[in-house]
Tab-separated table of C-alpha atoms and ligand atoms in Angstrom:
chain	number	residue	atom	x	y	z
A	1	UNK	CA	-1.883	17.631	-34.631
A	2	UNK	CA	1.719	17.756	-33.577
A	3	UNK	CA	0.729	15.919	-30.261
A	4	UNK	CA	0.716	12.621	-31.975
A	5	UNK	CA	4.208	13.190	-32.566
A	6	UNK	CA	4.600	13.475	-28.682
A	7	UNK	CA	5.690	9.992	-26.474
A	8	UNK	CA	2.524	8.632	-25.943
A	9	UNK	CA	3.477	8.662	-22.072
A	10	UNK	CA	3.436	12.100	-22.269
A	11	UNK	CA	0.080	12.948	-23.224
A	12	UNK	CA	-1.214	11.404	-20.554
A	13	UNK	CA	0.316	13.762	-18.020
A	14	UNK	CA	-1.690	16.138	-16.302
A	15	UNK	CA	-0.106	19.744	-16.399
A	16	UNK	CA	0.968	21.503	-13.155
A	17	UNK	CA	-0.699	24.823	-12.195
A	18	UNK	CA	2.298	26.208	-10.405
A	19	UNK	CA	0.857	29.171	-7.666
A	20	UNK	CA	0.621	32.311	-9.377
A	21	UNK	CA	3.858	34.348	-9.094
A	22	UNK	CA	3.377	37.403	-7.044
A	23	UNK	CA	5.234	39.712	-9.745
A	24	UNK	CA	2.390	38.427	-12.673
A	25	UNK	CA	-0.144	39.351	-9.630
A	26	UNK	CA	1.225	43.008	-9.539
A	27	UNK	CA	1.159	43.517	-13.245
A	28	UNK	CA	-1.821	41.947	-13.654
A	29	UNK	CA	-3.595	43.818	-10.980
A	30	UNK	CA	-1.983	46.186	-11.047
A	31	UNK	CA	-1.241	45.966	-7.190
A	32	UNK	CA	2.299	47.240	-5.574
A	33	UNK	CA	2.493	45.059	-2.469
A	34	UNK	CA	1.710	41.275	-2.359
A	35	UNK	CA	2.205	38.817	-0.677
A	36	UNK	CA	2.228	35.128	-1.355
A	37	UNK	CA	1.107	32.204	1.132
A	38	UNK	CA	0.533	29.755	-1.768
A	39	UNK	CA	3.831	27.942	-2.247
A	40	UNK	CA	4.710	27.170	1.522
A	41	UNK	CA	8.360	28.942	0.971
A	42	UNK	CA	10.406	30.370	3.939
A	43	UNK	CA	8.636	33.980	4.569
A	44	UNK	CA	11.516	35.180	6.726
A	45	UNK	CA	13.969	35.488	3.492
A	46	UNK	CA	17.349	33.722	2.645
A	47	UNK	CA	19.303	33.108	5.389
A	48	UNK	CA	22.314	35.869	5.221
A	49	UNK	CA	25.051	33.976	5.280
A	50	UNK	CA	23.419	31.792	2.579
A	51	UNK	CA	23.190	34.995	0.557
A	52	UNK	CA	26.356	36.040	0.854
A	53	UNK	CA	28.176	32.325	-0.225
A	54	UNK	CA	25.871	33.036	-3.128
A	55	UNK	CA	27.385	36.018	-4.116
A	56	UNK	CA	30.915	34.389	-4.195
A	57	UNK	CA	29.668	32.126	-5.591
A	58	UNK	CA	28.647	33.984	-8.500
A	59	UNK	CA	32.138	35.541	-8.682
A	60	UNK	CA	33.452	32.024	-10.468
A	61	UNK	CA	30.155	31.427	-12.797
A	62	UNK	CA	31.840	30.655	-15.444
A	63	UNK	CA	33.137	27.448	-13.726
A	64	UNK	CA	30.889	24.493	-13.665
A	65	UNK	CA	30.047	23.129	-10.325
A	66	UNK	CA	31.220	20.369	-8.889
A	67	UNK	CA	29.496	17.715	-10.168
A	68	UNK	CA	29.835	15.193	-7.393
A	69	UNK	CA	28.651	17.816	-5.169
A	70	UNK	CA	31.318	16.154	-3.015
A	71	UNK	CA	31.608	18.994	-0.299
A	72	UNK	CA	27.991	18.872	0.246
A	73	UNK	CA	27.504	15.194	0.165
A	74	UNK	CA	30.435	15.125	2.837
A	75	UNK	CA	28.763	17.730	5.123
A	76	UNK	CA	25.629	15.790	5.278
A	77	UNK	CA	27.172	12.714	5.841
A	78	UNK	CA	28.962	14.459	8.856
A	79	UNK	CA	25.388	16.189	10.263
A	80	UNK	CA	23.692	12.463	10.066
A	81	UNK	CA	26.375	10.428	10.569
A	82	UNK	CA	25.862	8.257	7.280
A	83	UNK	CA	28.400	7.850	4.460
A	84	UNK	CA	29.435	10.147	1.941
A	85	UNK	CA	27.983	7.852	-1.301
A	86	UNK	CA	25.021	7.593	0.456
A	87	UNK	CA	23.697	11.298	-0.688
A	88	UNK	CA	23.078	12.053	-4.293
A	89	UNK	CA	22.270	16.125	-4.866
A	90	UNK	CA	20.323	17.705	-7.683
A	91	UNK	CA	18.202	20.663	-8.840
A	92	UNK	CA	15.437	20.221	-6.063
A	93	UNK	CA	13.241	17.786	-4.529
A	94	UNK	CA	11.253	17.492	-7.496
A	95	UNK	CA	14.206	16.927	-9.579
A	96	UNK	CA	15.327	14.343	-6.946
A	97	UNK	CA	11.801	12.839	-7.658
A	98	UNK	CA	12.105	12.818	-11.252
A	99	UNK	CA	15.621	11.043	-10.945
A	100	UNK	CA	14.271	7.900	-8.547
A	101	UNK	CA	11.320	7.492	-10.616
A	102	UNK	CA	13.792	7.624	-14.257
A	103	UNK	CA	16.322	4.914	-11.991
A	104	UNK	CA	13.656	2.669	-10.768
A	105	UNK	CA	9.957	2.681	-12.663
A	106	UNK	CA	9.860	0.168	-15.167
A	107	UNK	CA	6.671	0.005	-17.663
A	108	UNK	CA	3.781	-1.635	-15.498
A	109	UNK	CA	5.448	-1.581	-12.626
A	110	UNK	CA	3.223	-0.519	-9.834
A	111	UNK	CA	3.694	2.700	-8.009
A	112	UNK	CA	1.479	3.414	-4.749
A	113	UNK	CA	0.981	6.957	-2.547
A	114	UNK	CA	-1.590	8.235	-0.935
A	115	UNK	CA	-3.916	10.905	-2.259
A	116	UNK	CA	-4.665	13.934	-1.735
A	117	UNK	CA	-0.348	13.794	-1.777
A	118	UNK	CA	2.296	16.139	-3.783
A	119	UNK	CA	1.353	15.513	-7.204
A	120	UNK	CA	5.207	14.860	-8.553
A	121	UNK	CA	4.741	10.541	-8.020
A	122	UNK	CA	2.001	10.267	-10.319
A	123	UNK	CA	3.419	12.588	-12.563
A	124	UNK	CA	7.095	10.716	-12.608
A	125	UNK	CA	4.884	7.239	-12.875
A	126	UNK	CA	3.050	8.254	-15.432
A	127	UNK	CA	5.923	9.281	-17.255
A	128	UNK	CA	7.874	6.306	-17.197
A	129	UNK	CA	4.619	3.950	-18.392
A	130	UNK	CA	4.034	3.145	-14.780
A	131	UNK	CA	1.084	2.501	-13.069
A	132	UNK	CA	-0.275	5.005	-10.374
A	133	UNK	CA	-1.711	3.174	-6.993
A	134	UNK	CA	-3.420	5.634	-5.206
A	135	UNK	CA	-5.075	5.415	-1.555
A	136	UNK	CA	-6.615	7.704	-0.123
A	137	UNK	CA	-5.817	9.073	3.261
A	138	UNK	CA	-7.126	7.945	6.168
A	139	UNK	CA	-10.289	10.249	7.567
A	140	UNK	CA	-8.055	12.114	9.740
A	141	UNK	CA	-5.977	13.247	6.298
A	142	UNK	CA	-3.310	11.044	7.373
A	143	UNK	CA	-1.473	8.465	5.601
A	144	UNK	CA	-3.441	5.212	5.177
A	145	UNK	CA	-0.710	2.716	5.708
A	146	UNK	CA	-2.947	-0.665	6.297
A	147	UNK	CA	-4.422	0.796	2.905
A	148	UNK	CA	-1.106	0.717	0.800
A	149	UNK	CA	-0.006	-2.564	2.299
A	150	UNK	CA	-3.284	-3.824	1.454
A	151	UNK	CA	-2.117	-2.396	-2.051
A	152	UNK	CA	1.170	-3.920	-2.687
A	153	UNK	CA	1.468	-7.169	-4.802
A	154	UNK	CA	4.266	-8.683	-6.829
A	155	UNK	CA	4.551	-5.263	-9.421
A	156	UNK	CA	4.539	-3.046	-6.870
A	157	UNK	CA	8.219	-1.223	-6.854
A	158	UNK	CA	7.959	1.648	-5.037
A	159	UNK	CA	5.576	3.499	-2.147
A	160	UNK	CA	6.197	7.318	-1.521
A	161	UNK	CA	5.131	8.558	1.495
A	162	UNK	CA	4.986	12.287	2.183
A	163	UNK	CA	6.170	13.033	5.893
A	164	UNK	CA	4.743	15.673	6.826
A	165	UNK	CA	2.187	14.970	4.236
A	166	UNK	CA	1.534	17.953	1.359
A	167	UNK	CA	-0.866	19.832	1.397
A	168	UNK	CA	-2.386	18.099	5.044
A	169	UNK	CA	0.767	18.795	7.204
A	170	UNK	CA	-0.123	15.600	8.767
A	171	UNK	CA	2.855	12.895	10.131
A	172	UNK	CA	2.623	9.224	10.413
A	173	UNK	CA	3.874	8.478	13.656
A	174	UNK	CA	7.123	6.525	13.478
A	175	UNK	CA	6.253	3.915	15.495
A	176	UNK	CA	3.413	3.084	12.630
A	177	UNK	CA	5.963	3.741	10.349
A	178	UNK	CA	8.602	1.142	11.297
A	179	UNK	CA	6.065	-1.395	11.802
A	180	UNK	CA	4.858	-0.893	7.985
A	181	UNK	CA	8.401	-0.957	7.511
A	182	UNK	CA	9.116	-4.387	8.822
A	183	UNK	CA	6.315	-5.788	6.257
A	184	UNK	CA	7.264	-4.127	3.418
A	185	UNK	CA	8.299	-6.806	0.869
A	186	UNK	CA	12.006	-6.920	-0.100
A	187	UNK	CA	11.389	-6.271	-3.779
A	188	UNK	CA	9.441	-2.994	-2.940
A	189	UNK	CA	11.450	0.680	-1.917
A	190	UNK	CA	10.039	3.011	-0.026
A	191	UNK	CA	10.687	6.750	-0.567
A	192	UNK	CA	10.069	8.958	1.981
A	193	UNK	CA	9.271	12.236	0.930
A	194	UNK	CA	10.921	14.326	3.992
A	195	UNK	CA	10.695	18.192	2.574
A	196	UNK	CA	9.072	19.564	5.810
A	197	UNK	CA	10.492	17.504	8.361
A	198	UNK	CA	12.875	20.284	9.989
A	199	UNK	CA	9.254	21.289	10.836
A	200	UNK	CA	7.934	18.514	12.816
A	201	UNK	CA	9.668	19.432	15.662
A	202	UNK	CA	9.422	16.567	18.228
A	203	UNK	CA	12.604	15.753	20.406
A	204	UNK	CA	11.917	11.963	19.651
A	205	UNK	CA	10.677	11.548	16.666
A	206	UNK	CA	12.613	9.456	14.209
A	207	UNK	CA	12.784	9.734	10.379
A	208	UNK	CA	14.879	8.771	7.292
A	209	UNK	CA	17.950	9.208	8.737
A	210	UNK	CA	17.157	6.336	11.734
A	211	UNK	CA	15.321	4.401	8.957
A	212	UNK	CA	18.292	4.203	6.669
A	213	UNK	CA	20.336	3.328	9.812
A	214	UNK	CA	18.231	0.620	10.522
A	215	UNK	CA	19.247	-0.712	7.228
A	216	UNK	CA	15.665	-0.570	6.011
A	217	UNK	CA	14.691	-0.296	2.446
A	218	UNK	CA	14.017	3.524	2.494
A	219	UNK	CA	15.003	6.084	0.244
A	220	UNK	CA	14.388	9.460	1.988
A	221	UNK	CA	14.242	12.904	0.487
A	222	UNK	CA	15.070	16.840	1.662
A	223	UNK	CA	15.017	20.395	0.013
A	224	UNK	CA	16.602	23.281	0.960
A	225	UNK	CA	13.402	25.490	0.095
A	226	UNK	CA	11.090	25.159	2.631
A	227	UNK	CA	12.849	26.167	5.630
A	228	UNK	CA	16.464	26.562	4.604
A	229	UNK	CA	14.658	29.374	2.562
A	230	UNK	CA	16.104	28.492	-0.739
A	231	UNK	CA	13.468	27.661	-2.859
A	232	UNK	CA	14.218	30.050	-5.470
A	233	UNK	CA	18.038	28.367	-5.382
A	234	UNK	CA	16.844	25.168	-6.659
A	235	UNK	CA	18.754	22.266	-4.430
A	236	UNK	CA	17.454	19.075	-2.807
A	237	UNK	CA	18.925	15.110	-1.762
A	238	UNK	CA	18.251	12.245	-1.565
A	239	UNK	CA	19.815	10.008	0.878
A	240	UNK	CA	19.626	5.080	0.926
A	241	UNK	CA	21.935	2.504	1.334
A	242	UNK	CA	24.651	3.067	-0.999
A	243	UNK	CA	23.254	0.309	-3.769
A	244	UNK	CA	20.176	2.062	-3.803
A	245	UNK	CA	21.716	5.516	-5.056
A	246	UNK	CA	23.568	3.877	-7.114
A	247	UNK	CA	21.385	3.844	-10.603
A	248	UNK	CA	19.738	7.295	-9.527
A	249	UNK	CA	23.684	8.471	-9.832
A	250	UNK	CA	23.224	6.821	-13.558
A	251	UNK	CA	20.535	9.130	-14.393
A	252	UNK	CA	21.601	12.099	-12.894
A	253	UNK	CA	22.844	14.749	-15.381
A	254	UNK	CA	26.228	15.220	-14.231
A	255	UNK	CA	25.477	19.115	-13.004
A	256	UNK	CA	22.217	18.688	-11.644
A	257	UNK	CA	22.610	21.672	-8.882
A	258	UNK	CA	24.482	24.784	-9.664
A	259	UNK	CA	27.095	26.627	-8.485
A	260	UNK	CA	25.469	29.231	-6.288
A	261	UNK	CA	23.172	26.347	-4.857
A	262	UNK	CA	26.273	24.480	-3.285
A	263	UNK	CA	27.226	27.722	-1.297
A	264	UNK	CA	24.044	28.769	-0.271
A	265	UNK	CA	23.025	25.269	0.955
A	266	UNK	CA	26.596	24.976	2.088
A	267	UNK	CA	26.425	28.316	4.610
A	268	UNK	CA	22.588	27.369	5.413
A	269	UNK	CA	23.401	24.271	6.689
A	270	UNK	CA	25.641	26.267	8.990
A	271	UNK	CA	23.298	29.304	9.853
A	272	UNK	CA	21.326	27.920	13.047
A	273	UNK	CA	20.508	31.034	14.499
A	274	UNK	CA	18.010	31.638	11.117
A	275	UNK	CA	17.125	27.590	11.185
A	276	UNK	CA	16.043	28.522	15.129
A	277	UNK	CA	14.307	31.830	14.061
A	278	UNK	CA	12.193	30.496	11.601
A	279	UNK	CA	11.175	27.316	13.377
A	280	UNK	CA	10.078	29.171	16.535
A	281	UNK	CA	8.519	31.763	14.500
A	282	UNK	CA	6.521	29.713	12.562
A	283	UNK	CA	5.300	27.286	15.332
A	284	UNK	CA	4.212	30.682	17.063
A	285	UNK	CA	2.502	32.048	14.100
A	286	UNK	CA	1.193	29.077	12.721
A	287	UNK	CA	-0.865	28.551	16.682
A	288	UNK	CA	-2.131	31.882	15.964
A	289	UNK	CA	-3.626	31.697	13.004
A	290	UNK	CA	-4.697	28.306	13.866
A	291	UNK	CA	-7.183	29.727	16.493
A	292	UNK	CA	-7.815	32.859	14.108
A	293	UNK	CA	-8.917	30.540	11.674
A	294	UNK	CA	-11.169	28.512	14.126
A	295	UNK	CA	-12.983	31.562	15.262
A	296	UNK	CA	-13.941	32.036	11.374
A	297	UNK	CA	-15.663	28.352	11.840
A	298	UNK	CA	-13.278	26.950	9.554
A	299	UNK	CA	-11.913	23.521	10.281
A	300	UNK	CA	-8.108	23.456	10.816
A	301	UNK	CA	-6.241	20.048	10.904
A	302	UNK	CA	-3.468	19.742	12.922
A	303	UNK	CA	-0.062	20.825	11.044
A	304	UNK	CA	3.982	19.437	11.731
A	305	UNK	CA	4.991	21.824	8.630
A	306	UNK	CA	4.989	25.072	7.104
A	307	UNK	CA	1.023	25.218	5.809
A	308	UNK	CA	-2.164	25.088	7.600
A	309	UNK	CA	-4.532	22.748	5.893
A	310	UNK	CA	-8.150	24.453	5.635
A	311	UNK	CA	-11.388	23.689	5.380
A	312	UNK	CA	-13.365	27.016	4.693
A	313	UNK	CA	-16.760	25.642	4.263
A	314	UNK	CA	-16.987	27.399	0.867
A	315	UNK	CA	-15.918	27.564	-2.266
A	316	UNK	CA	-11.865	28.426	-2.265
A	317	UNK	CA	-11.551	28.873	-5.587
A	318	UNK	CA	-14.016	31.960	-5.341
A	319	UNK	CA	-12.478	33.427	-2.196
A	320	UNK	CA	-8.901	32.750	-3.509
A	321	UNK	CA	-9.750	35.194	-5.766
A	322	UNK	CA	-11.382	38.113	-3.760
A	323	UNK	CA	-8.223	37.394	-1.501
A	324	UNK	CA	-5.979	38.103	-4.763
A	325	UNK	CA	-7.541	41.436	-5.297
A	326	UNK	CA	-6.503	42.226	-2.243
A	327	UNK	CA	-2.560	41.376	-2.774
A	328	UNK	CA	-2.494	37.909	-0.802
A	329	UNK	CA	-2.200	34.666	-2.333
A	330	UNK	CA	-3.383	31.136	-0.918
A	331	UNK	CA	-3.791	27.314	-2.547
A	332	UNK	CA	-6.856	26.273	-3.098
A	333	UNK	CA	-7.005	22.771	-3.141
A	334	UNK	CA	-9.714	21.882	-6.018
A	335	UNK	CA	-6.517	20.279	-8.181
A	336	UNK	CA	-7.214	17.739	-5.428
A	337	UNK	CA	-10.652	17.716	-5.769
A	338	UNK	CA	-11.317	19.607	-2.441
A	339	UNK	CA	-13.045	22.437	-3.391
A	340	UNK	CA	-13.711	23.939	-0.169
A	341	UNK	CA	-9.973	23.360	1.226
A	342	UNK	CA	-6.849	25.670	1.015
A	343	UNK	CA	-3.496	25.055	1.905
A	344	UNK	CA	-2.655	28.293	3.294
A	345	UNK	CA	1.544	28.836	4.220
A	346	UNK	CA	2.396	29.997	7.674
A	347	UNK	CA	3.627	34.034	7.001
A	348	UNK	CA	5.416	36.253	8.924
A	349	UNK	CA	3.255	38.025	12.125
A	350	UNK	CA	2.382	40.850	9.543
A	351	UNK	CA	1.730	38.824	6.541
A	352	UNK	CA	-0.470	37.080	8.617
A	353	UNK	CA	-2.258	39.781	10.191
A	354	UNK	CA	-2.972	40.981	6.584
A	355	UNK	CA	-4.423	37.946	5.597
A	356	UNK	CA	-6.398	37.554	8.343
A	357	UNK	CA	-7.925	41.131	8.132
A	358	UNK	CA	-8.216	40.685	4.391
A	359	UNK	CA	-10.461	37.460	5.351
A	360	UNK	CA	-12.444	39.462	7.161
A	361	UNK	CA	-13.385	42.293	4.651
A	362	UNK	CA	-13.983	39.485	1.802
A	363	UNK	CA	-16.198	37.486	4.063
A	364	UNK	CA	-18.415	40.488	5.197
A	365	UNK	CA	-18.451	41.454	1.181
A	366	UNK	CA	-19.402	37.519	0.258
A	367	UNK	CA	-22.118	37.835	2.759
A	368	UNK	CA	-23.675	41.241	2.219
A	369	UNK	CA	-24.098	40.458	-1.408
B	1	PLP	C1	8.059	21.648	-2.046
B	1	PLP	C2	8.052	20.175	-2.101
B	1	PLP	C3	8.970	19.465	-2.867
B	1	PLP	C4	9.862	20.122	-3.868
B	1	PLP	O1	10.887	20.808	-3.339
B	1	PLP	P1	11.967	21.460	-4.293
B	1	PLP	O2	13.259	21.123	-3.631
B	1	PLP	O3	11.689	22.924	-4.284
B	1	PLP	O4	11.859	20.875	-5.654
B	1	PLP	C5	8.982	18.083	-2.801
B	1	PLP	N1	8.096	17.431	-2.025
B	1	PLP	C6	7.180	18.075	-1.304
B	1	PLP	C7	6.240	17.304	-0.482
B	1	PLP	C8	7.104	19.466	-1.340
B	1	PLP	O5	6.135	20.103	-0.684
């Protein structure tokens, strides 16, 4: 009844199914230890010195935070060598998401991704009376560039482009990626969607940062909670040419990120002994379970991020759940219509162990009955 009294935009939104949070789990299980590979988060903790900003931090609550989030804005235009106006900071990535799509999406104005993609475009689109464009992926899962060219017209305003793609882990290489650049037309932005690409590792490889550079028109986007380990903090960016922040700074609520997320993304920054750890740890871990995987006769695409991207050859929602009994949770990927697909995050060596003799037990007990 009352929903007619909603925006109409609103109705049309399809509600998130956030991962299941391991303390509802426990109490609903009743289980004592578990362990969550669902929500591709930094398994190795806060870094310490990210902690312990935090708790000074906490010391002068009562203060709001700065809302420019000047110091931050000024670090990050020191580590990339781009100007201070050209970072705005708020409450996340998703928030950051939120915020371009508010500055930017008029009604009808065309928005195009690829799909299976993080599902906060469509959502923002929708939202603002926009119209959702999307392509699917190429075969190979990756991003179908010829495709969304091939897409844009004159009401196309923006393209997001996930880099490393969620929940694939696939890249586009950036070769591709400044070619589609060069024929994007002028009226069109292009957001690049950068929260794993600490992950991707190569010496070479060249991403928002170059793009912006280049003078482009790219938008691109980081998080501190995939492998700064701050996802519980709540603090992302967005980085363009200066014009482009501009009207995203006109929608921003004027303390979009807190307090204790300044200091802990502050000291993180900072903390490259824990960046170094959990790179090289997961790159290790995420080879191993790779080929652990492979031996199961699942089919494991090749990953630049945080996740392995699974094909299981049955159905995930099923074994998602006989893997929940036994403490450890996973993403299936049936919100994306892949039903036998998970996007499984990259643990530590004895998370991972766990999950991998966990697989086992469930699989002999799916087959034996
Ligand atoms: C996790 C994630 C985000 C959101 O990050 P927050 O900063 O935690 O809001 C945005 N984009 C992609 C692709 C993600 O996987």
């Amino acid at each position: 009844m009352t929903r007619e009294l909603w925006r109409s935009n609103v109705t049309q939104l399809k509600p998130y199914i956030p991962g299941k949070a391991i303390e509802e789990v426990k109490r609903e299980l009743g289980l004592e230890d578990v362990i969550r590979l669902a929500s591709n988060e930094n398994p190795y903790g806060p870094s310490p010195k990210a902690v312990e900003a935090m708790q000074k931090a906490l010391l002068e609550s009562q203060l709001y935070p700065e809302a420019t989030s000047g110091e931050l804005r000024e670090k990050l235009g020191a580590l990339y060598n781009l100007g201070t106006d050209q970072f705005l900071v708020a409450n996340g990535a998703d928030n950051i998401i939120t915020l371009v799509g508010t500055a930017y999406i008029n009604p009808s104005d065309e928005i195009i991704y690829c799909t299976p993609t993080f599902a906060a475009y469509e959502t923002i689109t929708l939202l603002m009376g926009g119209i959702p464009v999307a392509v699917p992926l190429n075969e190979d899962y990756t991003y179908n560039l010829e495709g969304i060219l091939a897409s844009t017209n004159e009401k196309t305003k923006l393209i997001f482009i996930c880099n490393p793609n969620n929940p694939t882990g696939t890249i586009v290489e950036d070769d591709k990626l400044e070619a589609f650049l060069k024929q994007v037309p002028p009226h069109v932005i292009v957001v690049l969607d950068e929260a794993y690409v600490e992950f991707i590792g190569r010496e070479e490889y060249r991403t928002g940062v170059d793009f912006v550079k280049a003078g482009y028109q790219v938008m691109f986007i980081r998080t501190f909670s995939k492998l700064y380990g701050l996802a519980g903090t709540r603090i992302g960016y967005v980085a363009a040419r200066k014009e482009y922040i501009e009207p995203v700074q006109a929608v921003r609520e004027p303390f979009a990120a807190n307090r204790m997320a300044h200091a802990g993304a502050l000291a993180a920054l900072d903390d490259e002994a824990y960046k170094n750890k959990s790179l090289q740890e997961n790159k290790r871990e995420m080879a191993k379970l790779m080929k652990e995987f492979q031996s199961f006769g699942y089919h494991v695409t090749e990953s630049y991020a945080n996740f392995l991207f699974v094909d299981m050859k049955e159905d995930v929602i099923q074994l998602s759940q006989a893997l929940m009994q036994e403490g450890i949770l996973i993403r299936p990927c049936a919100a994306w219509g892949l039903k036998t697909h998970a996007r499984i995050t990259v643990g530590t060596p004895q998370q991972n162990e766990r999950l991998i003799e966990a697989l086992q037990k469930v699989n002999q007990k799916l087959t034996t009955t």
